[in-house]
CSV table of C-alpha atoms and ligand atoms in Angstrom, one decimal:
chain,number,residue,atom,x,y,z
A,1,MET,CA,4.1,-18.0,-24.7
A,2,LYS,CA,5.0,-18.6,-21.1
A,3,SER,CA,7.5,-15.2,-20.6
A,4,TYR,CA,7.0,-14.9,-17.2
A,5,HIS,CA,7.8,-16.9,-13.8
A,6,SER,CA,7.8,-16.9,-10.1
A,7,THR,CA,10.3,-14.8,-8.6
A,8,ARG,CA,11.1,-17.8,-6.4
A,9,ASN,CA,11.4,-20.3,-9.1
A,10,LYS,CA,12.2,-20.0,-12.6
A,11,LYS,CA,10.8,-23.3,-13.6
A,12,LEU,CA,7.2,-21.8,-12.6
A,13,THR,CA,6.2,-20.4,-15.7
A,14,ALA,CA,3.5,-18.8,-16.8
A,15,SER,CA,2.0,-16.6,-20.0
A,16,PHE,CA,1.2,-12.8,-19.9
A,17,HIS,CA,-2.5,-13.8,-19.6
A,18,GLU,CA,-1.9,-16.2,-17.1
A,19,ALA,CA,0.2,-14.6,-14.8
A,20,VAL,CA,-2.6,-12.2,-14.4
A,21,LEU,CA,-5.6,-14.8,-13.5
A,22,ASN,CA,-3.4,-16.3,-11.3
A,23,GLY,CA,-1.9,-12.9,-9.2
A,24,ILE,CA,0.6,-14.6,-7.3
A,25,ALA,CA,2.9,-17.8,-8.4
A,26,PRO,CA,1.6,-21.1,-6.6
A,27,ASP,CA,4.9,-21.1,-4.7
A,28,GLY,CA,3.6,-17.5,-3.0
A,29,GLY,CA,6.4,-15.8,-5.5
A,30,LEU,CA,5.5,-12.8,-8.0
A,31,TYR,CA,5.3,-13.0,-11.3
A,32,VAL,CA,8.5,-11.8,-13.6
A,33,LYS,CA,9.3,-11.6,-17.0
A,34,ASP,CA,13.2,-11.8,-17.3
A,35,ASN,CA,13.8,-10.3,-20.9
A,36,LEU,CA,13.2,-6.8,-20.4
A,37,GLN,CA,16.5,-5.3,-22.1
A,38,ASP,CA,15.6,-6.8,-25.1
A,39,ALA,CA,12.2,-4.6,-25.5
A,40,LYS,CA,13.5,-2.1,-28.1
A,41,ILE,CA,12.1,1.1,-27.3
A,42,ASN,CA,12.7,3.5,-30.0
A,43,LEU,CA,12.2,6.5,-28.1
A,44,ASP,CA,12.9,8.7,-31.4
A,45,GLU,CA,9.8,7.8,-33.0
A,46,MET,CA,7.7,8.2,-30.2
A,47,ILE,CA,8.2,12.1,-29.5
A,48,HIS,CA,5.2,13.2,-30.6
A,49,TYR,CA,3.1,9.7,-29.4
A,50,THR,CA,-0.1,10.5,-27.2
A,51,TYR,CA,-0.3,8.7,-24.1
A,52,GLN,CA,-2.2,5.9,-25.3
A,53,GLN,CA,0.1,5.3,-28.1
A,54,THR,CA,3.0,4.8,-26.2
A,55,ALA,CA,1.0,2.6,-23.5
A,56,GLU,CA,0.7,0.3,-26.7
A,57,LYS,CA,4.0,0.4,-27.2
A,58,VAL,CA,5.1,-0.1,-24.0
A,59,LEU,CA,2.5,-2.9,-23.0
A,60,SER,CA,2.9,-5.0,-26.6
A,61,PHE,CA,6.0,-6.1,-25.2
A,62,MET,CA,4.8,-6.8,-21.8
A,63,MET,CA,1.0,-8.1,-22.7
A,64,ASP,CA,3.2,-10.8,-25.4
A,65,ASP,CA,0.5,-13.3,-25.3
A,66,PHE,CA,-2.2,-10.4,-26.5
A,67,THR,CA,-3.3,-9.7,-29.9
A,68,PRO,CA,-2.9,-6.3,-31.5
A,69,GLU,CA,-6.3,-5.6,-31.1
A,70,GLN,CA,-6.9,-7.0,-27.4
A,71,ILE,CA,-3.9,-4.4,-26.3
A,72,LYS,CA,-5.4,-1.6,-28.1
A,73,GLU,CA,-9.2,-2.5,-26.7
A,74,CYS,CA,-8.1,-2.4,-23.2
A,75,ILE,CA,-6.2,0.7,-23.5
A,76,THR,CA,-9.3,2.9,-25.4
A,77,ASN,CA,-11.3,1.2,-22.2
A,78,ALA,CA,-8.8,2.0,-19.6
A,79,TYR,CA,-7.5,5.8,-20.8
A,80,GLY,CA,-10.4,7.1,-21.9
A,81,SER,CA,-12.9,9.8,-21.3
A,82,GLN,CA,-12.7,8.8,-17.7
A,83,TRP,CA,-9.7,10.6,-17.5
A,84,SER,CA,-10.1,14.5,-17.0
A,85,HIS,CA,-6.7,15.9,-18.4
A,86,LYS,CA,-6.4,15.1,-21.8
A,87,GLN,CA,-2.3,13.9,-21.6
A,88,ILE,CA,-3.9,11.2,-18.9
A,89,ALA,CA,-0.7,12.1,-17.0
A,90,PRO,CA,0.4,15.5,-17.5
A,91,VAL,CA,4.2,16.9,-16.5
A,92,ILE,CA,3.6,20.6,-14.8
A,93,LYS,CA,6.1,22.9,-13.4
A,94,ALA,CA,5.5,24.3,-9.5
A,95,GLY,CA,9.0,26.6,-9.5
A,96,ASP,CA,12.4,24.5,-11.1
A,97,VAL,CA,10.0,21.6,-10.0
A,98,ASN,CA,8.8,18.9,-13.1
A,99,ILE,CA,6.0,17.3,-11.3
A,100,LEU,CA,4.4,14.1,-12.9
A,101,GLU,CA,0.5,14.0,-12.1
A,102,LEU,CA,-0.8,11.2,-12.1
A,103,PHE,CA,-4.6,11.6,-10.2
A,104,HIS,CA,-6.5,12.8,-13.2
A,105,GLY,CA,-9.0,9.5,-13.1
A,106,PRO,CA,-11.6,8.9,-11.9
A,107,THR,CA,-10.6,8.7,-8.2
A,108,SER,CA,-7.8,11.2,-7.8
A,109,ALA,CA,-5.2,9.4,-6.9
A,110,PHE,CA,-2.4,7.4,-9.1
A,111,LYS,CA,-3.8,3.7,-8.4
A,112,ASP,CA,-6.4,4.4,-11.1
A,113,ILE,CA,-3.5,4.4,-13.9
A,114,ALA,CA,-3.1,0.5,-13.0
A,115,LEU,CA,-6.6,0.0,-11.6
A,116,GLN,CA,-8.5,0.9,-15.0
A,117,MET,CA,-6.3,-1.2,-16.9
A,118,LEU,CA,-6.2,-4.5,-14.7
A,119,PRO,CA,-9.9,-5.4,-15.4
A,120,GLN,CA,-9.6,-5.1,-18.8
A,121,MET,CA,-6.8,-7.4,-19.0
A,122,ILE,CA,-8.5,-9.5,-16.6
A,123,SER,CA,-11.6,-9.6,-18.8
A,124,GLN,CA,-10.0,-10.2,-22.1
A,125,SER,CA,-7.6,-13.3,-20.4
A,126,LEU,CA,-10.5,-15.1,-19.4
A,127,LYS,CA,-11.6,-14.9,-23.0
A,128,MET,CA,-8.3,-16.6,-23.7
A,129,GLU,CA,-9.3,-19.7,-21.1
A,130,PRO,CA,-11.5,-22.3,-22.9
A,131,ASP,CA,-14.1,-23.0,-19.8
A,132,HIS,CA,-13.6,-19.8,-17.7
A,133,LYS,CA,-15.5,-19.2,-14.3
A,134,ASN,CA,-17.0,-15.6,-13.9
A,135,ILE,CA,-15.0,-13.8,-11.4
A,136,LEU,CA,-15.9,-11.8,-8.2
A,137,ILE,CA,-13.2,-10.0,-6.8
A,138,LEU,CA,-13.8,-9.4,-2.8
A,139,THR,CA,-11.7,-6.4,-1.3
A,140,ALA,CA,-11.4,-4.9,1.7
A,141,THR,CA,-10.2,-1.5,2.1
A,142,SER,CA,-8.9,1.3,4.6
A,143,GLY,CA,-10.6,3.9,2.0
A,144,ASP,CA,-8.3,4.4,-1.3
A,145,THR,CA,-7.7,1.3,-3.4
A,146,GLY,CA,-11.2,0.0,-2.5
A,147,LYS,CA,-12.9,3.1,-4.5
A,148,ALA,CA,-10.3,3.0,-7.1
A,149,ALA,CA,-11.1,-1.1,-7.4
A,150,LEU,CA,-14.6,-0.4,-7.6
A,151,GLU,CA,-14.3,2.5,-10.8
A,152,GLY,CA,-11.5,0.2,-12.7
A,153,PHE,CA,-13.9,-3.4,-12.6
A,154,LYS,CA,-17.7,-1.4,-12.5
A,155,ASP,CA,-19.5,-2.9,-15.8
A,156,VAL,CA,-16.6,-4.9,-17.1
A,157,ASP,CA,-18.0,-8.1,-18.9
A,158,GLY,CA,-17.4,-11.2,-17.1
A,159,LEU,CA,-16.2,-9.7,-14.1
A,160,SER,CA,-18.1,-8.1,-10.4
A,161,ILE,CA,-16.4,-6.8,-7.3
A,162,CYS,CA,-17.6,-6.5,-3.9
A,163,VAL,CA,-15.8,-4.0,-0.7
A,164,PHE,CA,-15.2,-4.3,2.3
A,165,TYR,CA,-14.7,-0.8,4.2
A,166,PRO,CA,-14.5,-0.8,8.1
A,167,ASP,CA,-17.5,1.3,9.3
A,168,GLY,CA,-16.4,5.1,10.8
A,169,LEU,CA,-12.8,4.5,10.1
A,170,VAL,CA,-12.6,5.7,6.7
A,171,SER,CA,-12.8,9.5,5.9
A,172,GLN,CA,-16.2,11.6,4.8
A,173,VAL,CA,-14.9,11.9,1.9
A,174,GLN,CA,-13.6,8.6,1.1
A,175,LYS,CA,-17.1,7.0,2.2
A,176,GLN,CA,-18.9,9.2,0.0
A,177,GLN,CA,-16.5,7.8,-2.8
A,178,MET,CA,-17.6,4.6,-2.4
A,179,VAL,CA,-21.3,4.4,-1.4
A,180,THR,CA,-22.0,6.4,-4.4
A,181,THR,CA,-20.4,4.5,-6.4
A,182,THR,CA,-22.5,2.7,-9.9
A,183,GLY,CA,-22.5,0.1,-11.7
A,184,ASN,CA,-24.6,-3.0,-12.3
A,185,ASN,CA,-21.7,-5.3,-11.0
A,186,THR,CA,-20.6,-3.3,-7.4
A,187,LYS,CA,-21.5,-3.9,-4.0
A,188,VAL,CA,-20.1,-1.9,-1.3
A,189,VAL,CA,-20.2,-3.5,2.5
A,190,ALA,CA,-19.3,-1.7,5.8
A,191,LEU,CA,-18.3,-4.0,8.0
A,192,LYS,CA,-18.5,-3.4,12.3
A,193,GLY,CA,-14.9,-3.5,13.0
A,194,ASN,CA,-11.4,-1.9,12.0
A,195,PHE,CA,-9.5,-2.7,8.8
A,196,ASP,CA,-8.0,-6.0,9.7
A,197,ASP,CA,-11.3,-7.2,11.2
A,198,ALA,CA,-12.1,-6.5,7.4
A,199,GLN,CA,-9.1,-7.8,5.8
A,200,ARG,CA,-9.4,-11.2,8.3
A,201,THR,CA,-12.6,-11.4,6.8
A,202,VAL,CA,-11.9,-11.5,3.4
A,203,LYS,CA,-9.2,-13.7,3.7
A,204,VAL,CA,-11.7,-16.1,5.8
A,205,SER,CA,-14.0,-16.0,2.7
A,206,PHE,CA,-11.3,-16.7,0.1
A,207,ALA,CA,-10.6,-19.6,2.0
A,208,ASP,CA,-14.2,-20.9,3.3
A,209,LYS,CA,-14.8,-24.5,1.3
A,210,GLU,CA,-18.6,-24.4,1.2
A,211,LEU,CA,-18.3,-20.8,0.0
A,212,ASN,CA,-15.9,-21.9,-2.7
A,213,GLU,CA,-18.4,-24.3,-3.7
A,214,THR,CA,-21.5,-22.0,-3.7
A,215,ALA,CA,-19.7,-20.1,-6.1
A,216,PHE,CA,-18.3,-22.7,-8.0
A,217,ASN,CA,-22.0,-24.1,-8.8
A,218,HIS,CA,-22.5,-20.5,-10.5
A,219,ASN,CA,-19.5,-20.2,-12.5
A,220,ILE,CA,-18.3,-18.2,-10.0
A,221,GLN,CA,-14.6,-17.8,-8.7
A,222,PHE,CA,-12.9,-15.6,-6.4
A,223,SER,CA,-9.9,-13.2,-6.9
A,224,SER,CA,-8.5,-10.1,-5.7
A,225,ALA,CA,-7.2,-7.2,-7.2
A,226,ASN,CA,-3.6,-7.6,-5.5
A,227,SER,CA,-1.0,-4.7,-5.9
A,228,ILE,CA,1.3,-7.6,-6.7
A,229,ASN,CA,-0.5,-8.8,-9.7
A,230,ILE,CA,1.6,-8.2,-12.7
A,231,GLY,CA,-1.3,-6.8,-14.2
A,232,ARG,CA,-1.3,-3.4,-11.8
A,233,LEU,CA,2.4,-3.0,-12.4
A,234,CYS,CA,2.4,-3.3,-16.3
A,235,PRO,CA,0.5,-0.3,-16.6
A,236,GLN,CA,2.9,2.0,-14.5
A,237,ILE,CA,5.8,1.2,-16.3
A,238,VAL,CA,4.0,3.4,-19.3
A,239,TYR,CA,4.3,7.2,-17.6
A,240,TYR,CA,7.8,6.8,-17.1
A,241,PHE,CA,8.1,6.6,-20.9
A,242,ASP,CA,5.4,9.2,-21.4
A,243,SER,CA,6.9,12.0,-19.0
A,244,TYR,CA,10.2,11.7,-20.5
A,245,LEU,CA,8.7,12.5,-23.8
A,246,GLN,CA,7.1,15.2,-22.6
A,247,MET,CA,10.0,16.4,-20.8
A,248,VAL,CA,11.8,16.5,-24.1
A,249,ARG,CA,9.0,18.1,-25.7
A,250,ASN,CA,9.0,21.1,-23.3
A,251,ASN,CA,12.4,21.4,-24.3
A,252,GLU,CA,13.7,20.3,-20.3
A,253,ILE,CA,15.8,17.7,-21.9
A,254,THR,CA,17.3,16.5,-25.4
A,255,LEU,CA,16.2,13.1,-26.4
A,256,GLY,CA,19.2,10.6,-24.5
A,257,ASP,CA,19.7,12.7,-21.6
A,258,GLU,CA,19.6,11.0,-18.5
A,259,VAL,CA,17.1,11.6,-15.8
A,260,ASN,CA,15.9,10.8,-12.2
A,261,PHE,CA,12.4,10.2,-11.3
A,262,VAL,CA,11.8,10.7,-7.7
A,263,VAL,CA,8.7,8.2,-6.1
A,264,PRO,CA,6.9,8.8,-3.4
A,265,THR,CA,6.9,4.7,-1.8
A,266,GLY,CA,4.7,2.2,0.1
A,267,ASN,CA,4.4,-1.0,-1.7
A,268,PHE,CA,7.2,-0.7,-4.1
A,269,GLY,CA,5.2,-0.8,-7.0
A,270,ASN,CA,5.4,2.6,-8.5
A,271,ILE,CA,9.1,3.1,-8.3
A,272,LEU,CA,9.7,-0.5,-9.1
A,273,ALA,CA,7.6,0.4,-12.8
A,274,GLY,CA,10.5,3.0,-13.3
A,275,TYR,CA,13.0,0.5,-13.1
A,276,TYR,CA,11.3,-1.7,-15.3
A,277,ALA,CA,11.4,1.2,-17.4
A,278,LYS,CA,15.1,1.8,-17.1
A,279,LYS,CA,15.9,-1.7,-17.6
A,280,MET,CA,13.4,-1.4,-21.1
A,281,GLY,CA,16.1,1.3,-22.3
A,282,LEU,CA,14.4,4.5,-20.8
A,283,PRO,CA,17.3,7.3,-19.8
A,284,VAL,CA,17.0,7.2,-16.2
A,285,HIS,CA,20.1,8.0,-13.5
A,286,LYS,CA,19.0,7.5,-10.5
A,287,LEU,CA,15.3,6.5,-8.9
A,288,ILE,CA,14.8,8.4,-5.6
A,289,CYS,CA,12.7,6.4,-3.1
A,290,ALA,CA,10.5,8.9,-0.6
A,291,SER,CA,9.2,7.1,2.3
A,292,ASN,CA,7.6,9.0,5.1
A,293,HIS,CA,7.9,8.2,9.3
A,294,ASN,CA,7.6,4.4,8.0
A,295,ASN,CA,11.3,4.2,6.8
A,296,VAL,CA,11.7,0.2,6.1
A,297,LEU,CA,13.1,0.9,2.8
A,298,ASN,CA,15.3,3.3,3.5
A,299,ASP,CA,16.9,1.4,6.2
A,300,PHE,CA,17.2,-1.1,3.6
A,301,PHE,CA,18.6,1.2,1.1
A,302,THR,CA,21.1,2.4,3.9
A,303,THR,CA,22.1,-1.0,5.5
A,304,GLY,CA,21.3,-4.3,3.5
A,305,THR,CA,19.0,-5.0,5.9
A,306,TYR,CA,14.9,-4.9,6.0
A,307,ASP,CA,13.5,-5.7,9.2
A,308,ARG,CA,9.7,-5.3,9.6
A,309,ASN,CA,9.8,-5.7,13.3
A,310,ARG,CA,8.6,-2.2,14.6
A,311,ALA,CA,5.5,-0.6,15.2
A,312,LEU,CA,3.6,0.9,12.5
A,313,LYS,CA,3.4,5.0,12.6
A,314,LYS,CA,0.4,7.0,11.2
A,315,THR,CA,0.9,9.3,9.0
A,316,ILE,CA,-0.6,12.3,7.4
A,317,SER,CA,0.6,9.9,3.6
A,318,PRO,CA,-1.4,6.9,4.6
A,319,SER,CA,-1.2,5.3,1.9
A,320,MET,CA,2.5,5.5,2.6
A,321,ASP,CA,2.1,3.5,5.8
A,322,ILE,CA,3.3,0.2,4.9
A,323,LEU,CA,6.0,-2.3,7.0
A,324,VAL,CA,6.0,-5.0,3.9
A,325,SER,CA,7.0,-3.3,0.7
A,326,SER,CA,5.4,-6.6,-1.3
A,327,ASN,CA,7.0,-5.6,-4.7
A,328,LEU,CA,10.5,-5.3,-3.2
A,329,GLU,CA,10.8,-8.7,-3.9
A,330,ARG,CA,10.8,-8.2,-7.4
A,331,LEU,CA,13.6,-6.0,-7.2
A,332,LEU,CA,15.3,-9.0,-5.2
A,333,TYR,CA,15.0,-11.1,-8.3
A,334,GLU,CA,16.3,-8.5,-10.4
A,335,PHE,CA,19.7,-7.8,-8.6
A,336,SER,CA,20.6,-11.5,-7.1
A,337,GLU,CA,20.0,-12.9,-10.5
A,338,SER,CA,18.5,-15.9,-8.9
A,339,ASP,CA,15.1,-17.6,-7.9
A,340,GLU,CA,17.2,-19.4,-5.0
A,341,THR,CA,18.1,-16.3,-3.3
A,342,THR,CA,15.5,-14.8,-3.3
A,343,ALA,CA,13.3,-17.6,-1.7
A,344,SER,CA,15.5,-17.7,1.1
A,345,TRP,CA,15.5,-14.0,1.8
A,346,MET,CA,11.5,-14.4,1.1
A,347,LYS,CA,11.4,-17.3,4.1
A,348,GLU,CA,13.6,-15.6,6.5
A,349,LEU,CA,11.3,-12.3,6.2
A,350,ASN,CA,8.4,-14.5,7.0
A,351,GLU,CA,9.5,-16.9,9.9
A,352,ASN,CA,11.7,-13.8,11.1
A,353,GLY,CA,10.0,-10.5,10.0
A,354,LEU,CA,14.0,-9.7,8.7
A,355,TYR,CA,16.5,-10.7,6.5
A,356,GLN,CA,19.9,-9.1,4.8
A,357,ILE,CA,21.1,-9.0,1.7
A,358,ASP,CA,25.3,-9.1,0.9
A,359,GLN,CA,27.3,-6.2,0.6
A,360,ASP,CA,27.6,-6.5,-3.2
A,361,THR,CA,23.7,-6.6,-3.9
A,362,LEU,CA,23.8,-3.4,-1.7
A,363,LEU,CA,26.3,-1.4,-3.7
A,364,LYS,CA,24.4,-1.8,-7.2
A,365,MET,CA,21.2,-1.4,-6.1
A,366,GLN,CA,22.8,2.0,-4.1
A,367,ASP,CA,24.4,2.8,-7.6
A,368,ILE,CA,20.5,3.1,-9.2
A,369,PHE,CA,18.5,3.4,-5.6
A,370,TYR,CA,18.8,6.8,-3.3
A,371,SER,CA,16.5,7.0,-0.9
A,372,GLY,CA,15.4,9.2,1.9
A,373,TYR,CA,12.0,9.6,4.1
A,374,CYS,CA,10.1,12.4,5.7
A,375,LYS,CA,8.4,13.3,8.9
A,376,ASP,CA,5.0,14.8,9.3
A,377,GLU,CA,5.9,18.1,10.5
A,378,ASP,CA,8.3,18.6,7.4
A,379,CYS,CA,5.6,17.2,4.9
A,380,ALA,CA,3.4,19.6,6.4
A,381,ALA,CA,6.0,22.5,6.1
A,382,TRP,CA,6.9,21.8,2.8
A,383,ILE,CA,3.1,21.8,1.7
A,384,LYS,CA,3.2,25.3,2.7
A,385,GLU,CA,6.1,26.4,1.2
A,386,VAL,CA,5.5,25.1,-2.2
A,387,TYR,CA,2.2,27.1,-1.5
A,388,GLU,CA,3.5,30.4,-0.5
A,389,LYS,CA,6.4,29.9,-2.7
A,390,ASP,CA,5.3,28.2,-6.0
A,391,ASN,CA,1.7,28.5,-6.0
A,392,TYR,CA,1.1,24.6,-6.1
A,393,VAL,CA,-0.6,22.7,-3.8
A,394,MET,CA,0.8,19.2,-2.8
A,395,ASP,CA,-1.0,16.2,-1.6
A,396,PRO,CA,1.1,14.6,1.5
A,397,HIS,CA,2.6,11.5,-0.6
A,398,THR,CA,4.0,14.0,-3.3
A,399,ALA,CA,5.1,16.2,-0.4
A,400,CYS,CA,7.4,13.1,1.0
A,401,GLY,CA,8.4,13.4,-2.3
A,402,TYR,CA,9.4,17.0,-2.3
A,403,LYS,CA,11.1,16.6,0.7
A,404,VAL,CA,13.3,13.7,-0.1
A,405,LEU,CA,14.1,15.5,-3.7
A,406,LYS,CA,15.6,18.8,-1.8
A,407,ASP,CA,17.5,16.4,0.4
A,408,TYR,CA,19.2,14.8,-2.2
A,409,ILE,CA,19.9,17.5,-4.8
A,410,ASP,CA,21.7,19.4,-1.3
A,411,LYS,CA,23.7,16.1,-0.8
A,412,THR,CA,24.6,14.9,-4.2
A,413,ASN,CA,24.3,18.4,-6.1
A,414,ASP,CA,23.3,15.9,-9.1
A,415,LYS,CA,22.2,18.4,-12.1
A,416,HIS,CA,20.3,15.8,-13.8
A,417,LYS,CA,16.5,16.7,-14.1
A,418,CYS,CA,14.4,15.4,-11.6
A,419,ILE,CA,10.5,14.2,-12.2
A,420,LEU,CA,8.4,14.2,-9.4
A,421,LEU,CA,5.8,11.9,-9.3
A,422,SER,CA,2.8,13.3,-7.9
A,423,THR,CA,0.2,10.4,-6.6
A,424,ALA,CA,-2.8,12.2,-5.0
A,425,SER,CA,-4.8,15.0,-5.8
A,426,PRO,CA,-4.4,17.5,-2.9
A,427,PHE,CA,-8.2,17.7,-2.5
A,428,LYS,CA,-8.6,14.1,-1.4
A,429,PHE,CA,-6.7,14.6,1.8
A,430,CYS,CA,-8.4,18.4,2.4
A,431,LYS,CA,-8.1,18.2,5.8
A,432,ASP,CA,-4.3,17.8,6.6
A,433,VAL,CA,-3.3,19.6,3.6
A,434,LEU,CA,-5.1,22.7,4.5
A,435,SER,CA,-4.0,22.3,8.0
A,436,SER,CA,-0.5,22.6,6.8
A,437,ILE,CA,-1.3,25.9,5.4
A,438,THR,CA,-3.6,27.7,7.6
A,439,ASN,CA,-4.5,27.0,11.3
A,440,LYS,CA,-8.4,28.0,9.6
A,441,VAL,CA,-9.7,24.4,9.7
A,442,PRO,CA,-13.1,23.4,9.3
A,443,GLU,CA,-14.3,20.0,11.3
A,444,ASP,CA,-16.9,19.0,8.4
A,445,GLU,CA,-14.3,17.9,5.1
A,446,TRP,CA,-16.9,18.8,2.7
A,447,GLN,CA,-16.1,22.9,3.9
A,448,CYS,CA,-12.5,22.2,4.2
A,449,MET,CA,-12.8,21.3,0.5
A,450,ASN,CA,-14.1,24.7,0.0
A,451,GLU,CA,-11.8,26.3,1.6
A,452,LEU,CA,-9.1,24.5,-0.1
A,453,GLU,CA,-10.4,26.0,-3.3
A,454,LYS,CA,-10.5,29.4,-2.2
A,455,ILE,CA,-6.4,29.2,-1.1
A,456,SER,CA,-5.9,27.4,-4.1
A,457,ALA,CA,-7.7,28.7,-6.4
A,458,HIS,CA,-8.8,25.8,-8.3
A,459,SER,CA,-12.2,23.9,-8.1
A,460,ALA,CA,-11.6,20.1,-7.0
A,461,PRO,CA,-12.1,17.8,-8.9
A,462,VAL,CA,-15.7,16.6,-10.4
A,463,GLN,CA,-15.2,13.3,-9.0
A,464,LEU,CA,-14.5,14.4,-5.4
A,465,GLN,CA,-17.6,16.6,-5.2
A,466,LEU,CA,-19.9,14.2,-4.0
A,467,LYS,CA,-21.3,16.0,-0.9
A,468,ASP,CA,-25.5,15.6,-2.3
A,469,ALA,CA,-24.5,12.4,-4.7
A,470,PRO,CA,-26.7,10.1,-4.3
A,471,VAL,CA,-26.0,7.2,-1.7
A,472,LEU,CA,-26.5,3.8,-3.6
A,473,HIS,CA,-25.1,1.2,-1.0
A,474,ASP,CA,-26.0,1.2,2.5
A,475,THR,CA,-25.2,-2.3,3.8
A,476,LEU,CA,-23.6,-2.6,7.2
A,477,LEU,CA,-22.7,-6.1,8.5
A,478,ALA,CA,-21.1,-8.0,11.4
A,479,LEU,CA,-18.7,-9.6,10.6
A,480,ASP,CA,-20.4,-12.9,10.8
A,481,GLU,CA,-23.0,-12.0,8.3
A,482,VAL,CA,-20.3,-11.9,5.8
A,483,LYS,CA,-20.8,-15.6,4.2
A,484,ASP,CA,-24.6,-15.3,4.7
A,485,MET,CA,-24.4,-12.1,2.2
A,486,LEU,CA,-22.1,-13.7,-0.1
A,487,THR,CA,-23.9,-17.1,-0.4
A,488,VAL,CA,-27.0,-15.6,-1.4
A,489,MET,CA,-25.9,-12.7,-3.5
A,490,ILE,CA,-23.7,-15.4,-5.6
A,491,SER,CA,-27.0,-17.9,-5.2
A,492,GLU,CA,-29.4,-15.5,-6.6
A,493,GLY,CA,-27.0,-13.8,-8.9
A,494,THR,CA,-27.6,-10.2,-7.5
A,495,LEU,CA,-24.1,-9.5,-8.8
J,501,PLP,C1,-0.7,4.0,-3.4
J,501,PLP,C2,0.2,5.4,-3.1
J,501,PLP,C3,1.2,5.5,-2.8
J,501,PLP,C4,2.5,4.4,-3.1
J,501,PLP,O1,2.4,3.3,-4.0
J,501,PLP,P1,3.2,1.8,-4.0
J,501,PLP,O2,3.2,1.5,-5.7
J,501,PLP,O3,2.5,1.4,-3.2
J,501,PLP,O4,4.7,2.7,-3.4
J,501,PLP,C5,1.5,6.7,-2.7
J,501,PLP,N1,0.6,7.5,-2.6
J,501,PLP,C6,-0.4,7.5,-3.0
J,501,PLP,C7,-1.3,8.5,-2.8
J,501,PLP,C8,-0.6,5.8,-3.3
J,501,PLP,O5,-2.2,5.4,-3.9
């Protein structure tokens, strides 16, 4: 059942498992599915579903060439005891705002939702290919995604993973999270260079002929855990449904009422999953897109012009410091309903760094999407205010969403209930959170963690309390030593 195809060419079709294994379509487009409105998800009968049951319902439609047993196995492995909250993603209340906490997974950030699931999907997909190879994931990280990928891929059948990070350029906690990773198929390497160097080194390795030959001879194929993989997007649709059902159970809304979702956005994956949920029948009024000071998306939703020709600003919400939101391509396809039009905009983006959509398409988008952005000083001010007023500590990404939510209500007076997606634990960004609230900020991050525990009256998630955890990875390499290391690792089968 080849129900997926490229955003740039409808004739380039794939089944779900092929789309997961390919990652990106052969023409550079992203895989999409056309019949989302046929999902037939009956909320009535799901009121008392657990997160896992809702996942089964939603994902059976998306993973349409998997057997029910395969889907169940993926879900059981992805959303089990590695989550510190039994509801997986609880909706809690801070003052009058409903907050969907997506950070109770093994790395305390929302990427766990997708990255606990993707490796399960890849592992099952491999079993569906007659003479498949084992997969070696190579990833460069500026801090957060690398650890989430390591936790997702560790000890999964047929897969192994090697993560590269720039030496000295990730935070103390991020480094400790990575170098203490267990698992018999994980490798973490510090590189002498910056993040761009690390990324380039991974790209060069992917393209290296000798290295690929060595891998082929040892029954290994390279792959990436890229955020544009359809397998990362699908699991994110689930929490839109699940949080809606929680809102009904909490008597915040009545079944059938429309709600708004406010989403701190970078690569546009999270909020796109919300749009998919709406298309699949979830009663959604507005999707509110919150950017940080890198406000490319806000400009796009306001003017219809996407322009990446600007300097990247470093902010205190680093996971949203992005100039090209790759998953936006899927939205362009949805609204233009044309593979050719999508392909031409993407060509312009590639060649000139900018494209302009037509007025009609823009108006249709504005009907559903509201957008806004948040500068660092506002972000810090809202962290402090919500802490003081509601005794709730937000991480900086969530705070960007909070600010845009407040702007939206001030501006529109919309009475629909809003759900704010919280994408990280504040303990993951101790220093910036603490300095938003007080001016007593220790230099050492572990001390910051202790301080934040004191003022928030919560303990830090156990998976972040790693100060004294044993270091299991201490490889430090120059960029030109990576090829040799990979060759040895592959030949000797040490991963
Ligand atoms: C990745 C990330 C985001 C942005 O999500 P997208 O799917 O890229 O829009 C927001 N907050 C945190 C903490 C993240 O790690």
